[in-house]
Amino acid sequence: MSTLSSDAIVFFGASGDLAYKQIFPSLLRLVRDEGIRVPIIGVAKSGWDLQNFKARSKDSLEKHGGVDPDSLQTLTNLLHYVDGDYLDGGTFVQLRKELGGAQRPLHYLAVPPSLFAVVAEGLAKSGCATNGRLVIEKPFGHNRTTAAELNRVLSRYFPEENIFRIDHYLGKEPVQNILYTRFANPILEPIWNRGYVSCIQITMAESFGVQDRGKFYDETGAIRDVVQNHMLQVLANLTMDPPTREDREAERDQKANLLKAVRPLDPEHVVRGQYNGYQNVAGVRPQSAVETFVAVKLYIDTWRWANVPIYIRAGKLLPVTATEIMVEFKRPPFEVFGEIVPSLSSHMRMRIGPDIAIALGVRVKLPGERMVGQDVEMMLTKSAEADMPPYQRLLGDAFAGSGELFARQDFIDAQWRVVEGILDNVTPLYKYDPGTWGPEEAGRLIGNDGPWINPKTP
């Protein structure tokens, strides 16, 4: 992979919500904090001219964090704009003119996945793809077959090392902290395996519903929206083996190897739910069977993790918004002090959103003559969410040609392989009330390894 930074930034879908909410603020930070001074070209079919585009960027920045006048002026001076249809070859000819002497442009596709191939082909035919980098947003296909087809099309115009598949979750500081905590602290490695870990729970809870995303969500569901990508990314960081080399691909090799060892899910190990009222959301089909909650039980078939049950659940309109990992450690064969000790007494808790925390569950003696104790949790670290937004980190890395935080095609294929057997409503759908922890059937899934440990309000 080339270590030369890009010499221009192009983003398609410049008039859309993603650009308005995420890309403009991230570009400003890259200009202000990292000194980027290259042409920034927006492309959209909106009937705008350059002045309209600059006004849109200013409005975005004022509503998403504010700006200082000097940084805004610097960014504004770098902006260019191309208005045109992505199906019109003339749009890409004009883009090539706006690029001027740039030879290593970064192309960010903030457009629907159905347009990825169209834009990639337009870039190639106009010469804009030569030595260029391509950034695409999830979803990467709708299933394993379509993901492979998407990759086949993109690879026709861009080499794998120049394709950056962006999942903003990987850009979050606390997700990266999972890796750092594991591999920077030698006390953890001897116990991070099937000999000492009894089970793992990962919960991604959201207290809000699908809001104005009814049509999108009804074509996606919780499995495709967060389990196939975000949750399996977290699982890989949590359970992968340490990288064995210092080159840039070592970490991604280990993540891909881990996911390839995850046993594919089957209907017996899945519970799907839908909150009452979902079908009244605008854009949702009548009698929709799409899940807004899912709980799964999976296994990793490696020496390190063989037979350790791993439970993942994600859902909307749950009691809190929080993402949390609970690693439960095994109790000894018998309790020295004859106590009945809860299984959760010994654990490590990693909270990765909205706040950040790492805590260790231990047991301490109560004051007095008797040798009896209580469970306490030692807070090892706690902080607010990091200042650098994920999109700033990811855009900056793509600009520099650093691919560690992006998904390779073999990783994407491994993700789809895990969930392929439970897609498209192959399991029953259970209703649950908003503000609860999902359908009761999820409790039966975890069985004797439970109960589910519910994250608390931040």
XYZ file of C-alpha atoms in Angstrom:
458
model
C 0.000 0.000 0.000
C 1.352 3.412 -0.971
C 2.393 5.615 1.930
C 1.980 8.791 -0.127
C -0.908 10.950 1.020
C -3.692 11.800 -1.377
C -3.418 15.116 -3.188
C -7.158 15.795 -3.529
C -10.395 14.804 -1.783
C -13.550 14.146 -3.784
C -16.827 13.272 -2.119
C -19.890 12.152 -3.990
C -23.273 12.761 -2.406
C -22.140 16.234 -1.361
C -25.720 17.455 -0.888
C -26.784 14.513 1.302
C -27.280 14.034 5.034
C -24.011 12.186 5.616
C -22.041 15.053 4.120
C -24.052 17.572 6.116
C -23.770 15.793 9.477
C -20.381 14.106 9.305
C -18.161 14.896 6.330
C -18.087 18.706 6.465
C -17.267 18.764 10.219
C -14.566 16.126 9.696
C -13.045 18.020 6.776
C -12.853 21.171 8.883
C -11.020 19.276 11.623
C -8.612 17.773 9.092
C -7.870 21.248 7.765
C -7.580 22.799 11.231
C -5.896 20.010 13.204
C -3.904 18.092 10.600
C -2.982 20.816 8.150
C -4.544 19.295 5.045
C -4.304 21.752 2.141
C -5.541 19.989 -0.999
C -8.511 20.599 -3.328
C -11.772 19.353 -1.805
C -14.354 18.669 -4.497
C -18.005 17.974 -3.840
C -20.068 16.159 -6.472
C -23.872 15.998 -6.471
C -26.936 16.360 -8.653
C -28.615 19.268 -6.908
C -28.674 22.197 -9.299
C -26.105 24.021 -7.145
C -23.157 26.169 -8.035
C -19.984 26.668 -5.990
C -21.518 29.422 -3.871
C -24.462 27.190 -2.922
C -22.011 24.446 -1.992
C -19.960 26.781 0.202
C -23.128 28.014 1.901
C -24.139 24.415 2.600
C -20.772 23.681 4.190
C -20.986 26.768 6.400
C -24.499 25.869 7.536
C -23.390 22.319 8.319
C -20.469 23.505 10.418
C -22.522 26.042 12.339
C -25.008 23.346 13.306
C -22.484 20.614 14.114
C -19.965 21.940 16.579
C -19.386 25.499 15.420
C -16.376 26.987 13.663
C -13.699 29.574 14.077
C -13.564 32.111 11.228
C -9.972 31.382 10.180
C -10.508 27.619 9.833
C -13.772 28.143 7.971
C -12.099 30.508 5.520
C -9.247 28.060 4.930
C -11.687 25.245 4.211
C -13.875 27.429 2.005
C -10.893 28.404 -0.136
C -10.185 24.717 -0.820
C -13.716 23.863 -1.971
C -14.670 23.043 -5.541
C -17.982 21.752 -6.851
C -19.229 19.635 -9.754
C -22.960 19.411 -10.380
C -24.114 16.482 -12.494
C -25.741 13.087 -12.836
C -23.593 10.064 -11.951
C -24.923 8.306 -15.063
C -23.590 11.122 -17.267
C -19.987 10.680 -18.363
C -19.700 14.453 -18.646
C -19.893 14.726 -14.852
C -16.646 12.782 -14.522
C -14.963 14.680 -17.344
C -15.708 17.890 -15.440
C -14.393 16.290 -12.255
C -11.104 15.479 -13.979
C -10.806 19.162 -14.933
C -11.461 20.270 -11.352
C -8.780 17.874 -10.121
C -6.221 19.782 -12.164
C -2.785 18.303 -11.590
C -3.869 15.980 -8.778
C -2.597 12.440 -9.373
C -3.643 10.600 -6.188
C -7.236 11.629 -5.434
C -9.266 10.140 -2.589
C -12.850 9.440 -3.710
C -15.429 9.162 -0.934
C -18.741 7.616 -2.028
C -21.423 8.964 0.330
C -24.085 7.586 -2.019
C -26.462 4.585 -1.982
C -24.693 1.237 -2.533
C -26.605 0.793 -5.799
C -24.443 3.615 -7.225
C -21.037 2.298 -6.131
C -20.389 0.460 -9.395
C -21.724 3.346 -11.510
C -19.429 5.878 -9.860
C -16.409 3.559 -9.903
C -16.862 2.972 -13.623
C -17.249 6.706 -14.284
C -14.062 7.412 -12.367
C -12.161 4.785 -14.329
C -13.339 5.915 -17.761
C -12.435 9.550 -17.053
C -8.982 8.758 -15.706
C -9.904 9.824 -12.174
C -9.333 6.331 -10.766
C -5.672 6.091 -11.763
C -3.594 5.931 -8.550
C -6.755 6.944 -6.710
C -8.284 5.602 -3.513
C -11.933 4.676 -3.062
C -13.859 4.947 0.209
C -17.273 3.271 0.424
C -19.811 3.180 3.236
C -21.527 0.083 4.606
C -23.576 -1.910 3.794
C -21.158 -3.878 1.652
C -23.774 -5.972 -0.096
C -27.069 -7.364 1.196
C -25.745 -10.895 1.704
C -22.624 -12.907 1.004
C -23.330 -13.272 -2.708
C -24.008 -9.583 -3.365
C -20.984 -8.583 -1.266
C -18.778 -10.767 -3.457
C -20.296 -9.273 -6.590
C -19.730 -5.735 -5.314
C -16.105 -6.561 -4.648
C -15.714 -8.081 -8.117
C -17.004 -4.881 -9.728
C -14.913 -2.498 -7.617
C -11.771 -4.590 -8.076
C -12.116 -4.107 -11.797
C -11.208 -0.436 -11.337
C -9.319 -0.241 -8.011
C -6.782 -2.637 -6.427
C -7.742 -4.051 -3.017
C -5.127 -1.922 -1.219
C -6.816 1.224 -2.564
C -10.363 0.271 -1.493
C -11.274 1.574 1.975
C -14.497 0.040 3.332
C -15.551 2.391 6.076
C -17.368 1.262 9.208
C -17.402 4.261 11.527
C -17.520 1.928 14.520
C -13.887 0.974 13.949
C -12.937 4.635 14.205
C -14.283 4.947 17.746
C -11.605 5.402 20.369
C -13.121 2.912 22.859
C -13.286 0.188 20.196
C -9.575 0.681 19.553
C -9.026 0.680 23.307
C -10.212 -2.939 23.460
C -7.145 -3.954 21.482
C -4.784 -1.728 23.405
C -6.025 -2.864 26.810
C -5.655 -6.521 25.844
C -2.204 -6.425 24.320
C -0.557 -3.677 26.403
C -1.284 -5.411 29.722
C 0.481 -8.783 30.100
C -1.634 -9.681 33.137
C -4.587 -10.373 30.822
C -3.068 -12.708 28.229
C -2.669 -15.810 30.488
C -6.379 -15.737 31.447
C -7.857 -14.622 28.095
C -8.896 -18.089 26.931
C -11.215 -21.053 27.446
C -9.317 -22.141 30.559
C -10.436 -19.102 32.543
C -13.342 -17.469 30.669
C -16.773 -19.017 31.221
C -18.742 -16.868 28.750
C -18.856 -13.474 27.078
C -21.771 -11.070 26.652
C -21.836 -8.123 24.243
C -24.829 -5.771 24.363
C -25.600 -2.856 22.084
C -28.712 -1.161 23.447
C -30.444 1.890 21.987
C -33.235 3.692 23.829
C -34.592 5.207 20.597
C -36.504 3.623 17.718
C -35.913 3.683 13.981
C -37.099 7.326 13.876
C -37.145 8.619 10.267
C -35.246 5.614 8.876
C -38.332 3.416 8.489
C -37.897 2.521 4.823
C -34.173 1.854 5.141
C -34.526 -0.121 8.336
C -37.358 -2.251 7.005
C -35.046 -3.422 4.225
C -32.216 -4.067 6.675
C -33.122 -5.128 10.215
C -30.928 -5.429 13.291
C -28.861 -8.375 12.015
C -27.688 -6.532 8.912
C -27.631 -3.095 10.537
C -25.365 -3.809 13.511
C -24.636 -7.508 14.167
C -23.056 -8.398 10.816
C -20.712 -5.409 11.050
C -20.374 -3.460 14.322
C -20.820 -6.364 16.733
C -18.582 -8.751 14.816
C -15.940 -6.008 14.635
C -16.084 -5.714 18.432
C -15.937 -9.491 18.770
C -12.832 -9.650 16.575
C -11.039 -6.989 18.640
C -12.000 -8.783 21.830
C -10.975 -12.325 20.857
C -8.328 -12.147 18.098
C -4.791 -13.394 18.645
C -2.039 -10.759 18.912
C -0.507 -9.554 15.649
C 2.739 -11.386 14.987
C 4.374 -8.811 12.719
C 4.839 -5.056 12.672
C 3.588 -4.478 9.137
C 0.254 -2.802 8.530
C -1.585 -5.961 7.508
C -0.720 -8.031 10.587
C -3.648 -6.787 12.659
C -6.133 -7.223 9.831
C -4.800 -10.741 9.183
C -5.564 -11.755 12.758
C -9.042 -10.247 12.697
C -9.878 -12.069 9.473
C -8.501 -15.348 10.852
C -10.640 -14.969 13.959
C -13.873 -14.387 12.074
C -13.154 -17.287 9.733
C -13.130 -19.484 12.854
C -16.541 -18.289 14.108
C -19.123 -21.030 13.707
C -21.876 -19.926 11.284
C -25.107 -19.086 13.072
C -28.192 -21.247 12.667
C -31.841 -20.583 13.603
C -31.525 -22.592 16.826
C -29.141 -19.996 18.273
C -31.043 -16.813 17.365
C -33.938 -14.901 18.905
C -35.476 -12.049 16.924
C -37.844 -9.409 18.299
C -39.819 -6.402 17.120
C -40.995 -3.601 19.380
C -44.706 -2.876 19.565
C -45.453 0.151 17.397
C -42.711 -0.494 14.832
C -45.232 -1.186 12.087
C -46.739 2.283 12.592
C -43.460 3.982 11.593
C -43.547 5.779 8.235
C -41.905 3.676 5.523
C -42.399 0.343 7.310
C -44.410 -2.259 5.412
C -47.693 -3.522 6.901
C -47.161 -6.823 8.713
C -43.384 -6.395 8.459
C -41.389 -9.287 9.929
C -38.141 -7.322 10.211
C -36.395 -7.516 13.584
C -35.580 -4.489 15.739
C -33.972 -6.752 18.359
C -31.756 -9.783 17.983
C -29.890 -12.041 20.382
C -27.459 -14.712 19.175
C -25.291 -17.421 20.706
C -22.105 -18.281 18.871
C -18.843 -20.156 19.240
C -15.309 -19.657 17.979
C -13.682 -22.905 16.894
C -10.095 -22.212 17.946
C -7.891 -23.637 20.681
C -8.155 -20.359 22.578
C -11.960 -20.132 22.570
C -13.306 -23.638 21.963
C -16.674 -24.229 23.712
C -16.823 -20.751 25.285
C -20.367 -19.454 24.608
C -20.525 -15.892 23.312
C -23.792 -13.981 23.475
C -24.501 -10.887 21.421
C -27.692 -8.833 21.537
C -28.703 -5.565 19.959
C -31.987 -3.743 19.896
C -33.936 -0.527 19.664
C -36.266 1.058 22.221
C -34.493 -0.683 25.078
C -34.196 0.992 28.510
C -30.815 2.692 27.906
C -28.397 3.627 25.150
C -25.139 1.833 25.878
C -22.710 -0.673 24.397
C -20.992 -2.942 26.860
C -18.868 -6.099 26.993
C -18.901 -8.514 29.938
C -16.182 -11.154 30.120
C -17.121 -13.610 32.893
C -14.338 -15.659 34.475
C -14.728 -19.186 35.818
C -15.072 -19.814 39.524
C -12.666 -22.322 41.191
C -13.744 -25.983 41.534
C -14.929 -25.316 45.104
C -15.320 -22.198 47.235
C -12.713 -22.108 50.020
C -14.992 -20.224 52.403
C -18.133 -22.249 51.684
C -20.054 -19.338 50.237
C -22.644 -19.415 47.486
C -20.992 -17.004 45.080
C -22.745 -15.493 42.057
C -21.164 -16.504 38.751
C -20.665 -12.846 37.852
C -18.459 -12.169 40.875
C -15.346 -12.365 38.752
C -15.564 -10.378 35.512
C -14.115 -7.665 33.341
C -16.537 -5.035 32.037
C -15.691 -2.838 29.069
C -18.107 -0.050 28.278
C -17.524 1.409 24.826
C -20.361 3.873 24.547
C -21.660 6.446 25.134
C -19.082 6.834 27.942
C -15.907 4.773 28.284
C -15.159 2.515 31.238
C -13.106 -0.545 32.144
C -13.932 -2.256 35.422
C -12.965 -5.471 37.207
C -15.401 -7.472 39.331
C -13.870 -8.984 42.457
C -14.969 -10.241 45.854
C -13.808 -8.644 49.150
C -14.320 -9.586 52.771
C -16.985 -7.893 54.826
C -15.781 -6.426 58.169
C -16.183 -8.810 61.086
C -15.133 -12.223 62.370
C -16.841 -14.309 59.708
C -15.091 -15.097 56.437
C -17.852 -13.831 54.191
C -17.623 -11.317 51.414
C -19.416 -9.168 48.919
C -19.067 -8.425 45.240
C -17.494 -5.100 44.313
C -16.403 -3.604 41.037
C -13.073 -1.815 40.795
C -13.221 0.972 38.244
C -9.935 0.883 36.369
C -10.697 3.808 34.090
C -13.651 5.964 33.208
C -13.920 8.884 30.820
C -16.203 10.719 28.458
C -16.166 9.826 24.778
C -13.007 10.918 22.990
C -12.826 14.272 21.226
C -11.793 13.002 17.794
C -14.925 11.950 15.885
C -14.684 8.590 14.095
C -15.102 10.152 10.659
C -12.176 12.499 11.194
C -9.935 9.588 12.160
C -11.106 7.413 9.254
C -10.969 10.130 6.611
C -7.514 11.104 7.798
C -6.315 7.492 7.648
C -7.747 6.955 4.155
C -6.135 10.226 3.034
C -2.789 8.941 4.294
C -3.282 5.480 2.776
C -3.422 3.742 6.160
C -5.856 0.819 6.014
C -5.730 -0.669 9.522
C -9.146 0.667 10.535
C -10.871 -0.444 7.341
C -12.291 -3.842 6.479
C -10.585 -6.030 3.902
C -12.692 -8.111 1.544
C -11.813 -11.395 3.262
C -13.066 -9.924 6.552
C -16.320 -8.772 4.922
C -16.838 -12.231 3.445
C -16.207 -13.840 6.841
C -18.779 -11.527 8.463
C -21.456 -12.490 5.949
C -20.561 -16.178 6.339
C -21.354 -15.978 10.072
C -24.870 -14.515 9.630
C -25.849 -15.979 6.253
C -27.916 -18.786 7.769
C -30.151 -16.466 9.823
C -30.980 -13.769 7.269
C -34.391 -13.042 5.751
C -36.766 -13.923 8.576
C -35.950 -17.637 8.920
C -36.724 -17.600 12.657
C -39.875 -16.640 14.615
C -40.433 -12.979 15.479
C -41.414 -12.111 19.049
C -42.958 -8.817 20.116
C -41.672 -6.736 23.024
C -42.763 -3.515 24.679
C -40.699 -0.344 24.285
C -38.557 0.311 27.334
C -37.994 -3.393 28.104
C -34.966 -5.580 27.421
C -36.511 -7.351 24.452
C -38.617 -10.501 24.243
C -38.561 -13.044 27.065
C -37.294 -15.674 24.659
C -33.868 -14.009 24.750
C -33.585 -15.117 28.371
C -34.170 -18.727 27.366
C -31.401 -18.439 24.758
C -28.778 -17.606 27.379
C -30.136 -20.258 29.776
C -27.748 -21.367 32.515
C -25.058 -18.996 31.285
C -27.296 -16.081 32.255
C -28.816 -13.938 33.211
C -28.176 -11.187 30.692
C -26.234 -8.363 32.321
C -28.062 -5.160 31.470
C -25.979 -2.002 31.037
C -26.890 0.786 33.428
C -27.683 4.384 32.616
C -24.465 6.429 32.155
